[in-house]
XYZ file of C-alpha atoms in Angstrom:
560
model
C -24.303 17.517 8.555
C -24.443 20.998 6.074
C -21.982 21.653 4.474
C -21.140 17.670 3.996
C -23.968 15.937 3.005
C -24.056 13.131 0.856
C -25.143 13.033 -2.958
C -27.076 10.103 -2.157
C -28.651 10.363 -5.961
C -25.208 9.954 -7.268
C -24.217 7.139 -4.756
C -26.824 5.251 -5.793
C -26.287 5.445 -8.907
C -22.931 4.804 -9.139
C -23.584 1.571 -6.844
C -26.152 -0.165 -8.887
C -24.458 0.422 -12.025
C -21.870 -1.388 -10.433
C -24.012 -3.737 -9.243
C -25.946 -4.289 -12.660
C -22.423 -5.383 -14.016
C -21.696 -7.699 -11.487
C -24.913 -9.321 -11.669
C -24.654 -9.707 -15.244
C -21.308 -11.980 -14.999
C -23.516 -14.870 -15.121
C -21.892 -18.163 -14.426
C -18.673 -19.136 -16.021
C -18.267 -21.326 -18.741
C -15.345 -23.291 -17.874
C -13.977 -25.006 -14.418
C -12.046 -22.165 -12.963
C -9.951 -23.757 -10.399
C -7.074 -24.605 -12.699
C -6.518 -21.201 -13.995
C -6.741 -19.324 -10.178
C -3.941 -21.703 -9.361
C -1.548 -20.580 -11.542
C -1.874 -16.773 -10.524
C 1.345 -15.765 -12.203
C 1.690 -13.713 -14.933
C 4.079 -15.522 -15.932
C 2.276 -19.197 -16.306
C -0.809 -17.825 -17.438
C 0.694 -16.216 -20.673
C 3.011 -19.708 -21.158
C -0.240 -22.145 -21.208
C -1.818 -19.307 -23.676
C 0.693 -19.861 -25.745
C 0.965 -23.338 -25.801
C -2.834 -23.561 -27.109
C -3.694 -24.936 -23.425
C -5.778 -22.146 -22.383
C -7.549 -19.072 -24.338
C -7.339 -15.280 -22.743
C -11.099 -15.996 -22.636
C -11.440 -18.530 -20.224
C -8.667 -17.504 -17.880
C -10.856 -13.820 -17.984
C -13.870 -15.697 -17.322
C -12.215 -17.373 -14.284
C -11.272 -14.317 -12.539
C -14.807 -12.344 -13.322
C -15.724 -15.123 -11.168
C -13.361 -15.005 -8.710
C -13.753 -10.998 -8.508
C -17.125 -11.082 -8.370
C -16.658 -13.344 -5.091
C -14.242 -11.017 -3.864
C -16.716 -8.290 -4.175
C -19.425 -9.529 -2.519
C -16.983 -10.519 0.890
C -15.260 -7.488 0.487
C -16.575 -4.325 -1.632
C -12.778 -3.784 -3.120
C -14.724 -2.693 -6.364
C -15.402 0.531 -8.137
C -16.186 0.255 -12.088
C -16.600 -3.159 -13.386
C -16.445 -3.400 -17.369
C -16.431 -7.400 -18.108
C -18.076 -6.837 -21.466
C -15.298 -4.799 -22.643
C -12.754 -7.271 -21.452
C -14.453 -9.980 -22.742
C -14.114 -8.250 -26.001
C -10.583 -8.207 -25.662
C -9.887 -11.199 -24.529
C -11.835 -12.212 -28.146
C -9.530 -10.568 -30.197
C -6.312 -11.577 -28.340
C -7.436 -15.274 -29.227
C -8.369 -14.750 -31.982
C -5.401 -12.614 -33.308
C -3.216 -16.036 -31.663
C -4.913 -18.128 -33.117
C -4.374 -16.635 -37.030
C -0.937 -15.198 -36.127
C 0.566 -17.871 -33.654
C 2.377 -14.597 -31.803
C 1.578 -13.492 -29.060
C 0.932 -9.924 -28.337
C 3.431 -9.220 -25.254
C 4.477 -10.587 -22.190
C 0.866 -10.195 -20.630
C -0.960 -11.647 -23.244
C -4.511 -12.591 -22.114
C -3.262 -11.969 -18.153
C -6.456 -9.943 -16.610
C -5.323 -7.096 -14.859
C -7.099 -4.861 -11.791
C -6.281 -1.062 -10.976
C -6.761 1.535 -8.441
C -9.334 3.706 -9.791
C -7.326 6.414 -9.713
C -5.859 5.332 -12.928
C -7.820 6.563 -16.146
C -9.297 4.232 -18.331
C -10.788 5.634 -21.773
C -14.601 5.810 -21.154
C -14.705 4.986 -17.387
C -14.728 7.408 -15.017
C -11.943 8.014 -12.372
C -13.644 8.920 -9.374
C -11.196 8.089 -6.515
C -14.480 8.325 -4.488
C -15.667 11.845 -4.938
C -19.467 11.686 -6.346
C -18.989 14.947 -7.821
C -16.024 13.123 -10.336
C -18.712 10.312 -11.527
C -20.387 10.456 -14.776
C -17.146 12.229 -16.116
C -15.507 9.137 -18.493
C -11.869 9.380 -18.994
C -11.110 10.568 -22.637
C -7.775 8.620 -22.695
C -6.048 6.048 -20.722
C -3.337 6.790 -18.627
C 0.605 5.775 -19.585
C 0.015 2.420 -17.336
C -2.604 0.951 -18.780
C -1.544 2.177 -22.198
C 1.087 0.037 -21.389
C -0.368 -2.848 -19.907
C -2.438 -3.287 -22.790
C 0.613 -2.768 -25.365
C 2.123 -5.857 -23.073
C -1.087 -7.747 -24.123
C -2.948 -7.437 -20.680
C -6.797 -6.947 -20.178
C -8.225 -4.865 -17.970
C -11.650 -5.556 -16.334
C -12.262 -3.648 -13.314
C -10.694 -0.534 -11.308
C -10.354 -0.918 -7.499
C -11.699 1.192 -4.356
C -9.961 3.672 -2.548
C -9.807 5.722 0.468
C -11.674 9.141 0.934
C -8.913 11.736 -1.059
C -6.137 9.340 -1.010
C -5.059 10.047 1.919
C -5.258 7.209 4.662
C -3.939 4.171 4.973
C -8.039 2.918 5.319
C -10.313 1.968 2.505
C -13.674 3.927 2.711
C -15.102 6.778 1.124
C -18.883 7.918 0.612
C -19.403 6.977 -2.961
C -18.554 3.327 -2.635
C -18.034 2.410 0.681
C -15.852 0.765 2.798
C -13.844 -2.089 1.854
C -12.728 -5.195 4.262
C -10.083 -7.274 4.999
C -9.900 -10.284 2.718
C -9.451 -12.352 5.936
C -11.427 -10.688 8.505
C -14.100 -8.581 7.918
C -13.176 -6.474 11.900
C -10.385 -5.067 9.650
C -9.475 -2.551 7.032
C -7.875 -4.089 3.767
C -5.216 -1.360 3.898
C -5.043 1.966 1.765
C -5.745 4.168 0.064
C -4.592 1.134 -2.920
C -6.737 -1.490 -0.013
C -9.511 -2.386 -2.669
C -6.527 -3.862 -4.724
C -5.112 -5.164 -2.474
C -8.450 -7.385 -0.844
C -8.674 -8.074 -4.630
C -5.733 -10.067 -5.168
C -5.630 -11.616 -1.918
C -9.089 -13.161 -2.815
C -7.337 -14.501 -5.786
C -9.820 -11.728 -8.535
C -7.153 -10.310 -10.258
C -3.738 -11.758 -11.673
C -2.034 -8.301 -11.578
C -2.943 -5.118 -10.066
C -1.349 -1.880 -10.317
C -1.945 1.184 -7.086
C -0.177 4.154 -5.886
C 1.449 5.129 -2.833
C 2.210 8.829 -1.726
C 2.626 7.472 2.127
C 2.516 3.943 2.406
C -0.265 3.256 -0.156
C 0.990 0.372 -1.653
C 2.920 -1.371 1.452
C -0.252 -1.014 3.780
C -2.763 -2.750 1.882
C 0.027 -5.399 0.919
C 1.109 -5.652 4.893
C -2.729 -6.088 5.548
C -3.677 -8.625 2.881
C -0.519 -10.449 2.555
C 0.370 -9.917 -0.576
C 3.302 -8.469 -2.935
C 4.169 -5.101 -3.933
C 6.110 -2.488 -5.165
C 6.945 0.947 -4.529
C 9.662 2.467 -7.340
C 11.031 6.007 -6.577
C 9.870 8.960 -8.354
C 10.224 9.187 -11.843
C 10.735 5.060 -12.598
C 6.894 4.633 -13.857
C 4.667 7.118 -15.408
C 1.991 8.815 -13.113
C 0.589 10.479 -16.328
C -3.358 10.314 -16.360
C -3.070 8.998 -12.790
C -6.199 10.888 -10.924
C -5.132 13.363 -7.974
C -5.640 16.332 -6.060
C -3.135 18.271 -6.426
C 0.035 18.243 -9.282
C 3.192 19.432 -7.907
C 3.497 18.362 -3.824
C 7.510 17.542 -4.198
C 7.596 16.296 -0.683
C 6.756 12.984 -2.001
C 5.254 12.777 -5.248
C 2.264 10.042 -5.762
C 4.321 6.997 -7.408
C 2.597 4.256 -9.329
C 3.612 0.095 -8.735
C 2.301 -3.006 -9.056
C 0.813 -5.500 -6.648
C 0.413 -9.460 -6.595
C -0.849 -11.890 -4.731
C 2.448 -14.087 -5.916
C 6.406 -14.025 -6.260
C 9.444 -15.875 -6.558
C 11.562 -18.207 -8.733
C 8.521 -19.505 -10.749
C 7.199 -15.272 -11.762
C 9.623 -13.503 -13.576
C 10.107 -9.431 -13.126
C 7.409 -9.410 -15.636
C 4.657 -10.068 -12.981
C 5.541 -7.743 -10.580
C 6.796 -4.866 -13.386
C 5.728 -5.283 -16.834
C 8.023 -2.141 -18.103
C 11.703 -2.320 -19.407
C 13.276 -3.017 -16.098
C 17.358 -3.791 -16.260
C 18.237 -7.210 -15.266
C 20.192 -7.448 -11.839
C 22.959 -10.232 -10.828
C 23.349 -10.650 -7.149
C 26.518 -11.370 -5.403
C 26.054 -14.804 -3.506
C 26.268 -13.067 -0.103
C 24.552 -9.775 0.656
C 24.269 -7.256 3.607
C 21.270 -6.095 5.160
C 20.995 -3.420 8.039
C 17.312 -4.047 9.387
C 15.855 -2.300 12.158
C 13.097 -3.562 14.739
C 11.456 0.118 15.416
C 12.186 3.950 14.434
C 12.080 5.568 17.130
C 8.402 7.409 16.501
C 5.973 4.760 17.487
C 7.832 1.622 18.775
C 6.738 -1.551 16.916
C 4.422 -4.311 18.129
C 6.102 -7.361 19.282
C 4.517 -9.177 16.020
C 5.998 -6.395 13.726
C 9.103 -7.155 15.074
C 9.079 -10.674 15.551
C 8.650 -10.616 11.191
C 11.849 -8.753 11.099
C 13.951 -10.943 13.198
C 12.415 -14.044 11.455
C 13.431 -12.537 8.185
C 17.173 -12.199 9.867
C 17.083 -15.360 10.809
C 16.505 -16.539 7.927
C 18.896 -14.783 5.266
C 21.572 -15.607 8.184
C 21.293 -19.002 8.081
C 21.530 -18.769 4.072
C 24.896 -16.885 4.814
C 23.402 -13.512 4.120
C 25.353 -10.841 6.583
C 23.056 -8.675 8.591
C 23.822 -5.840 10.959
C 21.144 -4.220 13.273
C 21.302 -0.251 12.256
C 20.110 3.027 13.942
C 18.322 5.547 11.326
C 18.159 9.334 11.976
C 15.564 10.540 13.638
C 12.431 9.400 11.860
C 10.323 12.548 13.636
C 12.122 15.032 11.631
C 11.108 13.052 8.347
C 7.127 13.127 9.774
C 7.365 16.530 10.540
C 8.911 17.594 7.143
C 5.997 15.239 4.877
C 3.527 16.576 7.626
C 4.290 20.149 7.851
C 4.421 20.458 3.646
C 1.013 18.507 3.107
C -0.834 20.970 5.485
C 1.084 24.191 3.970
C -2.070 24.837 2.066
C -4.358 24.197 5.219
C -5.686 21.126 3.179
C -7.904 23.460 1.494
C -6.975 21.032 -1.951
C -7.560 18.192 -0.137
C -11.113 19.071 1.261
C -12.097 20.841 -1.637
C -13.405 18.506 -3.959
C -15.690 16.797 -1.012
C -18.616 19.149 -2.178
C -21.473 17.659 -1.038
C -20.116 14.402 0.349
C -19.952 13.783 3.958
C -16.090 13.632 4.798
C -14.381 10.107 6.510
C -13.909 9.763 9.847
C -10.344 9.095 8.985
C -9.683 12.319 7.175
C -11.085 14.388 10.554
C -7.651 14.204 13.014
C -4.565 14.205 10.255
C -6.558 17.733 9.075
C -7.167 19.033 12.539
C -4.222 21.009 12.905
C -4.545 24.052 10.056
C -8.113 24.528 10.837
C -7.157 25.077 14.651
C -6.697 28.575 15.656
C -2.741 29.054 16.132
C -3.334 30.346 19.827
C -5.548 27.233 20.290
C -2.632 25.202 18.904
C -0.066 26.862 20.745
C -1.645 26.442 23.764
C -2.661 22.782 22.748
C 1.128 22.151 22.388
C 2.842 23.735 25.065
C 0.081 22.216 27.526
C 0.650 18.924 26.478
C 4.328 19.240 26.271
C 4.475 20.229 29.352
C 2.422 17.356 30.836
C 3.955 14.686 28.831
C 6.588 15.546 27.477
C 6.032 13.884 24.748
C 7.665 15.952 22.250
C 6.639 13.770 19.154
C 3.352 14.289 19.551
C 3.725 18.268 19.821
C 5.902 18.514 17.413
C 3.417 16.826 14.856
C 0.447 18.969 16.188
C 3.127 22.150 15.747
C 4.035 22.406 12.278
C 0.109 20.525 10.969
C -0.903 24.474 10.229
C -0.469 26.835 7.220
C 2.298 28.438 5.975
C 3.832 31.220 3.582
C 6.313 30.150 0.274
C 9.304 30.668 2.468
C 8.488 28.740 5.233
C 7.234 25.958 1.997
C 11.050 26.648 1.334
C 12.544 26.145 4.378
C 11.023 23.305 4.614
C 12.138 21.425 1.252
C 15.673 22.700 2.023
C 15.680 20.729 5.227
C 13.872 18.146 3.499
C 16.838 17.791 1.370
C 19.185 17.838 4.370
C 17.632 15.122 6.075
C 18.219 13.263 2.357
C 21.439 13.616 3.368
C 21.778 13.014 6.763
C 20.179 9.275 6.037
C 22.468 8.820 2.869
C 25.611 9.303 4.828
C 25.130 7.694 7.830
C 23.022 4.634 6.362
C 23.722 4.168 3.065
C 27.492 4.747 4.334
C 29.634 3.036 1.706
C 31.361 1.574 4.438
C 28.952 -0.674 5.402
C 28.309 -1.322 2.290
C 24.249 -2.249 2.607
C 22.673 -4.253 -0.361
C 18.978 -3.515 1.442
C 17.384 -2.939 4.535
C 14.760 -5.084 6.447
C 11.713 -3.006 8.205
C 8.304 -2.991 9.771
C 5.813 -1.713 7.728
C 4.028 0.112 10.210
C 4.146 -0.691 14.187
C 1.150 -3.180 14.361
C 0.456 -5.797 11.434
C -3.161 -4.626 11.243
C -5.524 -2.076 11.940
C -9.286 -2.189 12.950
C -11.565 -0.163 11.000
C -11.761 3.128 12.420
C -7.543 2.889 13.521
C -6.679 5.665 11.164
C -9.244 8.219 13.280
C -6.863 8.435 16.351
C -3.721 7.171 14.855
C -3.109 7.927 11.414
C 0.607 8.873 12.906
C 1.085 5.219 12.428
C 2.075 5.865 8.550
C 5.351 7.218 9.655
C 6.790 3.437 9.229
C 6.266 3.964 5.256
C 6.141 7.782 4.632
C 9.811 8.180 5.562
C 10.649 6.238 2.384
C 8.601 8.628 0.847
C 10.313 11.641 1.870
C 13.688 9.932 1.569
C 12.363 8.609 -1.879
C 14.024 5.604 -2.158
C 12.269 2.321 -3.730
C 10.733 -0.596 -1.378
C 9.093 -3.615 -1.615
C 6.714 -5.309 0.714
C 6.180 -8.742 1.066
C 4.296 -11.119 3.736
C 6.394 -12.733 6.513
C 4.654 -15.048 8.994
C 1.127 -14.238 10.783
C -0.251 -12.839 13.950
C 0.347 -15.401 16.796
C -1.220 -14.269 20.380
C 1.589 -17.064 22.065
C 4.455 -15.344 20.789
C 3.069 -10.896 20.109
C 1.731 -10.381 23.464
C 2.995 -7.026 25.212
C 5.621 -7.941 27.371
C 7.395 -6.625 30.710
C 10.766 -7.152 28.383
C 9.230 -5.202 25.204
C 8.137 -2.619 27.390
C 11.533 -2.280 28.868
C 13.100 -1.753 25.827
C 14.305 0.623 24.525
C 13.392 2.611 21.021
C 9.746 4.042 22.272
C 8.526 6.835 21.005
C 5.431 9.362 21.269
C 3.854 8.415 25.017
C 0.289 9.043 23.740
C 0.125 7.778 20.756
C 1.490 4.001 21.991
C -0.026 4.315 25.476
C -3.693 4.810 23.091
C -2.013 1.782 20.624
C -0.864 -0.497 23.030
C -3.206 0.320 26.493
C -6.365 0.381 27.463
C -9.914 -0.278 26.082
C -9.675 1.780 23.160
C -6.062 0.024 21.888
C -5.380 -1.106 18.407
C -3.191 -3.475 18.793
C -4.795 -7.090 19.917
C -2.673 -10.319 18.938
C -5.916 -12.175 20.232
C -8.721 -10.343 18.056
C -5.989 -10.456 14.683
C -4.671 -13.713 15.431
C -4.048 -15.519 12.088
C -3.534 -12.141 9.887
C -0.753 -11.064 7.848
C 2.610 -9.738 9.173
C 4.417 -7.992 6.215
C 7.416 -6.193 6.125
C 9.738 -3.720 3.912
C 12.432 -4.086 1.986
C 14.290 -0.880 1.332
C 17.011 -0.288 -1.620
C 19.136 2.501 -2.802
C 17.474 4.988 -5.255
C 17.389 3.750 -8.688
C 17.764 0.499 -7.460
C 13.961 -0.976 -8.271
C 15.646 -4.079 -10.016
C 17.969 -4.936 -7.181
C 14.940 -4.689 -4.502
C 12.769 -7.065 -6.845
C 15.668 -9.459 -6.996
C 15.727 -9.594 -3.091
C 12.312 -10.101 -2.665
C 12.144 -13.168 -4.582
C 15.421 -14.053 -2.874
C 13.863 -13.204 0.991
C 10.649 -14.954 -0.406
C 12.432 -18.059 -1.549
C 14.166 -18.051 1.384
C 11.251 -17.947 3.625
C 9.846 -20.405 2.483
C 6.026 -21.784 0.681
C 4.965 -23.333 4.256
C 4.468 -20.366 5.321
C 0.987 -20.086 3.576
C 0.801 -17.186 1.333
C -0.288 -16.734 -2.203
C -3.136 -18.117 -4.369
C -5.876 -19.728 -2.086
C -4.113 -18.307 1.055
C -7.441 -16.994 2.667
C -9.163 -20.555 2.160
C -6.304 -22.758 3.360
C -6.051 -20.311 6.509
C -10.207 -20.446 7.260
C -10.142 -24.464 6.468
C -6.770 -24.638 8.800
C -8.840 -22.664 11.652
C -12.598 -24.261 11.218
């Protein structure tokens, strides 16, 4: 395994101090139930602050509840319940003298992506040669949050670097879906997001550089946000690398809850502008892009959604986007300029995930191997998607870096006029988040390509919210003679290996029952607007539909 071998010393270590907390959570005091319940932001800080409940024992009912969550699916990293405890002490007690209450997340326990620093706790984002390195300061988020009155009590796993839409990495394992255990939670934010499906957190905050906050939510049916660059502070966010403009690592919130009865506060505790919508909106939506086409269960949550703001007397046009291949090449070809030398540098010692191995193939390939490799395969199938990804995955000078942000910026727009055309006059547009609703552990090995569903809102950098639609039905997502007879397909190999065959992803029958999510996509500088919608798709959708707090129970009791 030289050079990768694990720092089993430091593992260890870093698991049973985790552990150690955990352990030490001890029973809680009070009857938790009534506190999970609420699971807004919103309610929580009202019944503080009419003397019904103390920050105390609503942080004493989700140390429970995240403790639970832990044990079914590892979504931890650093656990510090004494410390919030502490906090949650001196929020009542400052109430009680003062009658005031702090801010709008007063006594609301809070979860983030370990990436984020947190004075005295280290940020390891899964590296064991980052532990036992405490952050000196917290980052602008949680300086924030706890300005807003919230307390933090534990940070969240992550995938390997960042940078797959998995949750695994040496140091603290591999986290699981909140609903089956066959199935990744989602990443590199997934340990949030199996968090606050499980109910263990009332707010959570992750980052997305690809799709890093929509997978996990589109996995775990949850809520979440991704703002555009520049709309919320990445300062003393952990990372790699500073300065990769192709699309910046953004920070946003998460939640396992949303609509009429959470206010913006829940989703975006920050000074957000307050939005008024007209009473009938447009939407373009789109059923697949073109580079891998989408499941029949990723599209059947579109069209539901359609269906749905149409009969509220919502407008909605079907739309064709530029080619979505040029906007995969571009984030693909600028990530690999360096040969992912950044990225696999800080591995030391650790053994590297399976997931990382294919998406940083391609610069340590010899260019005549990858020549050949392309023009072979081209040749064969054709399949020009797939060898155009495999062609520009190598290194490259400062001018071809250039080039490359200069037709970045032309494919910018490209997109703006032909979709954001002001004569159609779009409020939002309805996607897939990727082109199957969920992904066996292990998916992101051979077909990490299916991240082009989110990344091209990364490269376009526009804002986009993700929110949970129906679930996985085997009756009504089987492949089809009329699906495969559509049109919109894309690379041959990479659906043939995600739809075909004994190796295939996609498998209504083994995920029947999971989330379907999908994306809703605004203008840039238009965070507000696309929070507004997604309470006003959610509300629209309707409760029966069984998500939010005790979703994962009501769906196991519903299927015993």
């Amino acid at each position: 395994m030289w050079p990768f071998v694990s720092n089993a010393s430091t593992i260890e270590a870093k698991r049973g101090e985790r552990d150690l907390a955990l352990a030490a959570a001890g029973i809680p005091p009070v009857d938790t139930t009534q506190y999970l319940r609420a699971s807004v932001a919103t309610e929580i800080v009202a019944r503080v602050a009419a003397g019904e409940w103390t920050s105390s024992d609503v942080l004493e009912a989700y140390i429970a509840r995240a403790v639970f969550a832990q044990s079914k699916t590892n979504c931890l990293t650093e656990v510090f319940f004494d410390r919030a405890r502490e906090r949650a002490k001196v929020l009542d007690e400052e109430y009680a003298k003062t009658g005031k209450l702090v801010g709008p997340l007063h006594g609301v326990p809070v979860s983030a992506k370990d990436m984020f620093d947190i004075e005295g706790i280290d940020s390891t984002i899964g590296f064991s040669q980052w532990s036992c390195n405490p952050a000196r300061s917290n980052a602008d988020i949680i300086c924030q949050l706890l300005a807003a009155g919230a307390v933090p009590f534990v940070k969240t796993n992550v995938s390997q670097a960042m940078f797959s839409f998995e949750c695994s990495n040496p140091l603290f394992g591999r986290s699981l879906s909140p609903y089956d255990p066959a199935f990744t939670c989602g990443g590199s934010s997934g340990g949030e997001g199996a968090l606050l499906a499980m109910n263990g957190s009332a707010l959570g905050f992750g980052s997305d550089a690809g799709g890093s906050l929509r997978a996990p939510a589109a996995y775990c049916g949850i809520y979440s946000l991704k703002p555009g660059m520049g709309r919320v502070s990445c300062n003393g966010a952990k990372g790699l690398v500073g300065g990769v403009e192709v699309s910046a690592t953004v920070a946003g919130p998460m939640g396992s809850q949303f609509g009429k009865s959470s206010s913006l506060q829940d989703v975006a505790p920050l000074p957000f502008r307050e939005v008024q919508l007209p009473p009938k909106l447009k939407f373009g939506y789109y059923t697949s892009d073109g580079f891998i086409k989408a499941s029949p269960a990723c599209k059947r949550a579109v069209l539901e959604t359609i269906k749905a703001l149409r009969q509220n007397g919502h407008e909605c046009v079907e739309i064709t986007l530029p080619d979505t291949a040029t906007a995969c090449k571009l984030y693909a070809g600028m990530h690999s300029s360096d040969g992912f030398k950044t990225l696999l540098g800080p591995l030391g010692r650790d053994q590297k995930d399976s997931s990382l191995f294919k998406s940083t193939l391609g610069p340590r390939l010899p260019s005549f191997v990858r020549w050949l490799a392309t023009w072979v395969l081209d040749k064969i199938t054709g399949d020009s998607i797939f060898t155009g990804m495999l062609h520009v995955s190598r290194e490259k000078s400062v001018s071809e870096y250039w080039s490359l942000t200069q037709q970045r910026d032309e494919f910018i727009k490209e997109w703006q006029d032909q979709v954001w055309d002001e004569k159609l006059g779009l409020d939002g547009i309805i996607a897939p988040v990727h082109a199957v609703p969920q992904l066996p552990h292990g998916g992101c090995d051979r077909f990490s390509a299916l991240a082009a569903g989110t990344i091209i809102y990364n490269v376009l950098n526009l804002p986009v919210g993700c929110l949970p639609v129906t679930r996985v039905d085997p009756a009504l997502d089987s492949i089809t003679k009329e699906w495969e007879s559509e049109g919109n397909h894309g690379s041959k190999i990479w659906e043939k290996g995600i739809f075909y065959g004994p190796g295939k992803i996609y498998d209504p029958e083994a995920s029947q029952g999971l989330p379907i999510g999908v994306q809703i996509v605004g203008r840039r500088w238009e965070e507000e607007k696309v929070l507004v919608i997604m309470s006003l798709v959610d509300e629209i959708l309707g409760k029966e539909r069984g998500f939010g707090p005790g979703a994962r129970e009501r769906l196991q009791d519903a299927t015993a």
